[in-house]
Amino acid sequence: VLPWLTLLGNDGRAVRIPNLEELFGTQGVVLGNPDLKAEQAKLRDVGLRVTPPAWGPLDALAFETVYFDDPIDDVIVLVQNSQRLIVPENVSRATLRGEEVSARGRVARRLALTVNYTHEDARDDSDVPYLQGNQLPGRPQHEFYGRVEFAWSPAAPVPGLMALAPFTPRIFFDANVIGDDYLDRANTQRVSSRTLLGTGVSFGAPPGRFAPLRVGFEVRNLTGDQTRDVLGFPLPGRVFSGTLSWGFGGE
């Protein structure tokens, strides 16, 4: 519409057949259901994207928001039974409505900011009276993700840390906040909200033969919280990981 404004919209139909895990189960955790029907969905969304020009030290700015309204027949949901096993089931009718908002930007070519928020109201519209209007299991209403990354390089050095510039260091911190959700269609078994924090650092090889090489170290679930995933299974506490990567092609 304008050099900095784009309107977005989609309208279509989609079919998703059950996957092998849903049909036949896996590792004694998910019980298969060979009678599952394929999902039939009408996908509709509308939104906009704003990409303003650089403003002083701020650049790479972008903002996007989308509203979606997706009625689905025979949607497949994963439900926990009394034996704490997951059983996939069809819900005859359901509607997924919500909004997604994201933004990103960079400050002085060093500090990159990314945020994303999703609100999804996934409701059971089946003809079972005591289930109508309930929240679909395994679908939190709210989720937020944010990441801050500080980087420097010979093109954007940091005073006092010039010696590290050839190694293009990157230091990041992120947070993932996931709202409450339910394990069953009756909405009696609830999984509490959880916040997962992480941090990490990575270094690249200086210009030369090994320039595509990068080494990283990351800590996930920084606070060591004993949380559960959307299916109710315990997640590990603090996790340490190292990454060695080699890039091919362009920068």
Tab-separated table of C-alpha atoms in Angstrom:
chain	number	residue	atom	x	y	z
A	1	VAL	CA	0.000	0.000	0.000
A	2	LEU	CA	2.885	2.325	0.912
A	3	PRO	CA	6.654	1.746	0.789
A	4	TRP	CA	6.560	0.962	4.534
A	5	LEU	CA	3.108	-0.680	4.769
A	6	THR	CA	1.954	-4.095	3.510
A	7	LEU	CA	-1.530	-5.534	3.964
A	8	LEU	CA	-1.783	-9.296	4.498
A	9	GLY	CA	-4.658	-11.712	4.016
A	10	ASN	CA	-5.366	-15.371	3.358
A	11	ASP	CA	-8.500	-17.382	2.689
A	12	GLY	CA	-8.397	-21.057	1.870
A	13	ARG	CA	-9.195	-24.615	2.773
A	14	ALA	CA	-6.789	-27.217	4.088
A	15	VAL	CA	-6.826	-30.924	4.906
A	16	ARG	CA	-4.453	-32.590	7.363
A	17	ILE	CA	-4.386	-36.365	7.511
A	18	PRO	CA	-3.358	-38.025	10.798
A	19	ASN	CA	0.373	-38.696	11.035
A	20	LEU	CA	1.930	-42.064	11.874
A	21	GLU	CA	2.383	-41.215	15.557
A	22	GLU	CA	-1.306	-40.325	15.918
A	23	LEU	CA	-2.448	-43.433	14.053
A	24	PHE	CA	-0.142	-46.041	15.604
A	25	GLY	CA	1.432	-44.494	18.714
A	26	THR	CA	5.058	-44.210	19.742
A	27	GLN	CA	7.342	-45.481	22.525
A	28	GLY	CA	4.513	-46.362	24.894
A	29	VAL	CA	3.704	-42.675	25.491
A	30	VAL	CA	1.214	-41.907	22.710
A	31	LEU	CA	-1.415	-44.574	22.088
A	32	GLY	CA	-2.399	-44.855	18.451
A	33	ASN	CA	-5.922	-44.318	17.170
A	34	PRO	CA	-6.312	-45.882	13.690
A	35	ASP	CA	-9.916	-44.587	13.488
A	36	LEU	CA	-8.876	-40.934	13.312
A	37	LYS	CA	-10.403	-38.808	10.564
A	38	ALA	CA	-8.556	-36.133	8.609
A	39	GLU	CA	-8.905	-32.522	9.734
A	40	GLN	CA	-10.898	-30.238	7.421
A	41	ALA	CA	-10.098	-26.573	8.020
A	42	LYS	CA	-11.106	-23.217	6.610
A	43	LEU	CA	-8.149	-20.883	7.135
A	44	ARG	CA	-8.785	-17.138	7.251
A	45	ASP	CA	-6.551	-14.343	8.459
A	46	VAL	CA	-5.955	-10.660	7.887
A	47	GLY	CA	-3.189	-8.366	9.075
A	48	LEU	CA	-0.544	-5.812	8.246
A	49	ARG	CA	3.227	-5.382	8.275
A	50	VAL	CA	4.982	-2.079	8.949
A	51	THR	CA	8.678	-1.649	8.041
A	52	PRO	CA	9.626	1.977	8.781
A	53	PRO	CA	12.952	3.421	7.645
A	54	ALA	CA	15.907	3.708	9.981
A	55	TRP	CA	15.483	6.351	12.661
A	56	GLY	CA	18.741	7.545	14.215
A	57	PRO	CA	20.511	4.532	15.762
A	58	LEU	CA	17.428	2.329	15.172
A	59	ASP	CA	17.266	0.215	12.034
A	60	ALA	CA	15.939	-3.118	10.735
A	61	LEU	CA	12.587	-2.173	12.278
A	62	ALA	CA	9.512	-4.275	11.568
A	63	PHE	CA	6.071	-4.713	13.146
A	64	GLU	CA	3.449	-7.252	12.138
A	65	THR	CA	0.004	-8.112	13.462
A	66	VAL	CA	-2.455	-10.757	12.232
A	67	TYR	CA	-5.971	-11.782	13.241
A	68	PHE	CA	-7.047	-15.346	12.408
A	69	ASP	CA	-10.402	-17.150	12.511
A	70	ASP	CA	-10.154	-20.837	11.595
A	71	PRO	CA	-13.164	-23.200	11.904
A	72	ILE	CA	-11.993	-26.833	11.795
A	73	ASP	CA	-13.962	-30.064	11.466
A	74	ASP	CA	-12.578	-33.243	13.078
A	75	VAL	CA	-9.618	-31.399	14.594
A	76	ILE	CA	-7.141	-33.854	16.150
A	77	VAL	CA	-6.320	-33.197	19.798
A	78	LEU	CA	-4.020	-35.123	22.163
A	79	VAL	CA	-5.798	-36.047	25.397
A	80	GLN	CA	-4.271	-37.606	28.520
A	81	ASN	CA	-6.181	-40.620	29.837
A	82	SER	CA	-6.352	-42.038	33.366
A	83	GLN	CA	-3.156	-44.054	32.797
A	84	ARG	CA	-1.240	-40.822	32.022
A	85	LEU	CA	-0.896	-41.825	28.395
A	86	ILE	CA	-1.700	-39.592	25.433
A	87	VAL	CA	-4.576	-40.589	23.160
A	88	PRO	CA	-5.342	-38.638	19.949
A	89	GLU	CA	-9.033	-37.923	19.391
A	90	ASN	CA	-11.173	-36.114	16.840
A	91	VAL	CA	-13.269	-33.144	17.938
A	92	SER	CA	-16.156	-32.902	15.486
A	93	ARG	CA	-16.082	-29.089	15.326
A	94	ALA	CA	-13.755	-26.470	16.758
A	95	THR	CA	-12.862	-22.839	16.144
A	96	LEU	CA	-9.453	-21.230	16.549
A	97	ARG	CA	-9.497	-17.445	16.841
A	98	GLY	CA	-6.821	-15.070	17.947
A	99	GLU	CA	-4.128	-12.564	17.216
A	100	GLU	CA	-0.393	-12.699	16.706
A	101	VAL	CA	1.841	-9.665	17.137
A	102	SER	CA	5.559	-9.513	16.444
A	103	ALA	CA	8.178	-6.773	16.377
A	104	ARG	CA	11.902	-6.551	15.854
A	105	GLY	CA	14.588	-3.934	15.586
A	106	ARG	CA	18.255	-3.171	16.065
A	107	VAL	CA	20.046	-0.429	17.976
A	108	ALA	CA	23.402	0.948	16.795
A	109	ARG	CA	24.023	-2.248	14.776
A	110	ARG	CA	24.792	-4.036	18.050
A	111	LEU	CA	21.622	-4.681	20.057
A	112	ALA	CA	18.917	-6.775	18.349
A	113	LEU	CA	15.449	-7.048	19.903
A	114	THR	CA	12.731	-9.556	18.966
A	115	VAL	CA	9.324	-10.055	20.593
A	116	ASN	CA	6.355	-12.219	19.636
A	117	TYR	CA	2.989	-12.631	21.348
A	118	THR	CA	0.182	-15.023	20.383
A	119	HIS	CA	-3.329	-15.148	21.782
A	120	GLU	CA	-5.297	-18.202	20.649
A	121	ASP	CA	-8.842	-18.934	21.754
A	122	ALA	CA	-9.333	-22.579	20.711
A	123	ARG	CA	-12.878	-23.661	21.541
A	124	ASP	CA	-14.724	-26.967	21.340
A	125	ASP	CA	-17.825	-26.425	19.165
A	126	SER	CA	-18.889	-30.069	19.072
A	127	ASP	CA	-22.472	-31.200	19.706
A	128	VAL	CA	-21.597	-32.642	23.157
A	129	PRO	CA	-23.436	-30.287	25.570
A	130	TYR	CA	-21.008	-30.551	28.519
A	131	LEU	CA	-17.987	-29.906	26.253
A	132	GLN	CA	-19.309	-27.012	24.183
A	133	GLY	CA	-17.264	-23.860	24.690
A	134	ASN	CA	-14.412	-25.601	26.509
A	135	GLN	CA	-10.797	-24.868	25.675
A	136	LEU	CA	-9.165	-27.496	23.465
A	137	PRO	CA	-6.526	-29.520	25.317
A	138	GLY	CA	-2.868	-28.801	24.683
A	139	ARG	CA	-3.499	-25.273	23.353
A	140	PRO	CA	-2.520	-22.446	25.733
A	141	GLN	CA	-4.395	-19.189	25.247
A	142	HIS	CA	-1.291	-17.025	25.679
A	143	GLU	CA	2.344	-17.355	24.647
A	144	PHE	CA	5.100	-14.744	24.627
A	145	TYR	CA	8.661	-14.955	23.361
A	146	GLY	CA	11.307	-12.256	23.654
A	147	ARG	CA	15.001	-12.217	22.772
A	148	VAL	CA	17.755	-9.645	23.241
A	149	GLU	CA	21.067	-10.177	21.462
A	150	PHE	CA	24.180	-8.037	21.770
A	151	ALA	CA	26.779	-8.454	19.023
A	152	TRP	CA	29.893	-6.676	17.919
A	153	SER	CA	32.289	-6.981	15.001
A	154	PRO	CA	35.061	-5.029	13.262
A	155	ALA	CA	32.322	-3.022	11.488
A	156	ALA	CA	30.559	-2.254	14.803
A	157	PRO	CA	33.200	-2.525	17.548
A	158	VAL	CA	32.718	-1.930	21.268
A	159	PRO	CA	35.157	0.419	23.011
A	160	GLY	CA	37.385	-1.484	25.412
A	161	LEU	CA	36.651	-4.813	23.712
A	162	MET	CA	38.337	-4.186	20.379
A	163	ALA	CA	40.457	-7.332	20.704
A	164	LEU	CA	37.322	-9.518	20.560
A	165	ALA	CA	35.818	-7.825	17.501
A	166	PRO	CA	37.425	-10.212	14.925
A	167	PHE	CA	35.625	-13.107	16.688
A	168	THR	CA	32.191	-11.441	16.152
A	169	PRO	CA	30.852	-12.327	19.625
A	170	ARG	CA	27.124	-12.600	20.249
A	171	ILE	CA	25.509	-12.708	23.671
A	172	PHE	CA	21.785	-13.325	24.008
A	173	PHE	CA	19.058	-13.661	26.611
A	174	ASP	CA	15.565	-14.976	25.863
A	175	ALA	CA	12.310	-15.667	27.676
A	176	ASN	CA	9.397	-17.913	26.700
A	177	VAL	CA	6.198	-17.496	28.717
A	178	ILE	CA	3.463	-20.078	28.083
A	179	GLY	CA	0.024	-19.738	29.650
A	180	ASP	CA	-2.180	-22.346	31.310
A	181	ASP	CA	-3.666	-25.161	29.254
A	182	TYR	CA	-5.657	-28.326	29.834
A	183	LEU	CA	-4.943	-32.027	29.345
A	184	ASP	CA	-8.556	-33.114	28.833
A	185	ARG	CA	-11.597	-31.917	26.899
A	186	ALA	CA	-13.609	-31.445	30.114
A	187	ASN	CA	-11.018	-28.881	31.306
A	188	THR	CA	-10.533	-30.545	34.694
A	189	GLN	CA	-6.799	-31.370	34.394
A	190	ARG	CA	-4.839	-28.157	34.169
A	191	VAL	CA	-1.174	-27.481	33.388
A	192	SER	CA	0.020	-24.304	35.078
A	193	SER	CA	1.719	-21.508	33.172
A	194	ARG	CA	5.495	-21.691	32.875
A	195	THR	CA	8.332	-19.311	32.134
A	196	LEU	CA	11.503	-20.612	30.509
A	197	LEU	CA	14.570	-18.369	30.508
A	198	GLY	CA	17.740	-18.920	28.521
A	199	THR	CA	21.063	-17.289	27.778
A	200	GLY	CA	24.075	-18.017	25.620
A	201	VAL	CA	27.185	-16.766	23.895
A	202	SER	CA	28.858	-17.614	20.600
A	203	PHE	CA	32.097	-16.730	18.816
A	204	GLY	CA	33.147	-16.958	15.200
A	205	ALA	CA	36.595	-17.652	13.824
A	206	PRO	CA	38.496	-14.548	12.633
A	207	PRO	CA	38.693	-13.873	8.875
A	208	GLY	CA	40.658	-16.537	7.039
A	209	ARG	CA	40.495	-20.214	6.309
A	210	PHE	CA	38.259	-21.078	9.278
A	211	ALA	CA	35.962	-18.031	9.013
A	212	PRO	CA	32.739	-20.108	8.559
A	213	LEU	CA	33.371	-21.794	11.953
A	214	ARG	CA	31.286	-20.727	14.957
A	215	VAL	CA	31.269	-22.023	18.537
A	216	GLY	CA	28.396	-21.446	20.935
A	217	PHE	CA	27.432	-22.230	24.525
A	218	GLU	CA	23.862	-22.013	25.817
A	219	VAL	CA	21.928	-22.491	29.064
A	220	ARG	CA	18.209	-23.293	28.767
A	221	ASN	CA	15.739	-23.127	31.664
A	222	LEU	CA	18.217	-20.852	33.395
A	223	THR	CA	16.413	-20.857	36.748
A	224	GLY	CA	16.125	-24.666	36.846
A	225	ASP	CA	12.328	-24.656	37.273
A	226	GLN	CA	10.637	-28.069	37.312
A	227	THR	CA	8.008	-27.278	34.693
A	228	ARG	CA	5.783	-29.410	32.449
A	229	ASP	CA	5.069	-29.209	28.754
A	230	VAL	CA	1.625	-28.711	27.209
A	231	LEU	CA	0.978	-32.454	27.429
A	232	GLY	CA	1.774	-32.547	31.142
A	233	PHE	CA	5.141	-34.326	30.955
A	234	PRO	CA	7.956	-33.082	33.221
A	235	LEU	CA	10.652	-31.069	31.482
A	236	PRO	CA	14.316	-31.198	32.478
A	237	GLY	CA	15.691	-28.535	34.767
A	238	ARG	CA	18.694	-26.457	33.796
A	239	VAL	CA	20.192	-27.665	30.496
A	240	PHE	CA	23.685	-26.842	29.203
A	241	SER	CA	24.580	-27.295	25.571
A	242	GLY	CA	27.428	-26.521	23.216
A	243	THR	CA	27.212	-25.998	19.467
A	244	LEU	CA	29.867	-26.175	16.781
A	245	SER	CA	28.688	-24.977	13.365
A	246	TRP	CA	30.179	-24.433	9.943
A	247	GLY	CA	28.498	-22.186	7.391
A	248	PHE	CA	28.485	-22.598	3.628
A	249	GLY	CA	27.849	-20.010	0.956
A	250	GLY	CA	27.069	-16.393	1.790
A	251	GLU	CA	27.457	-14.569	5.062
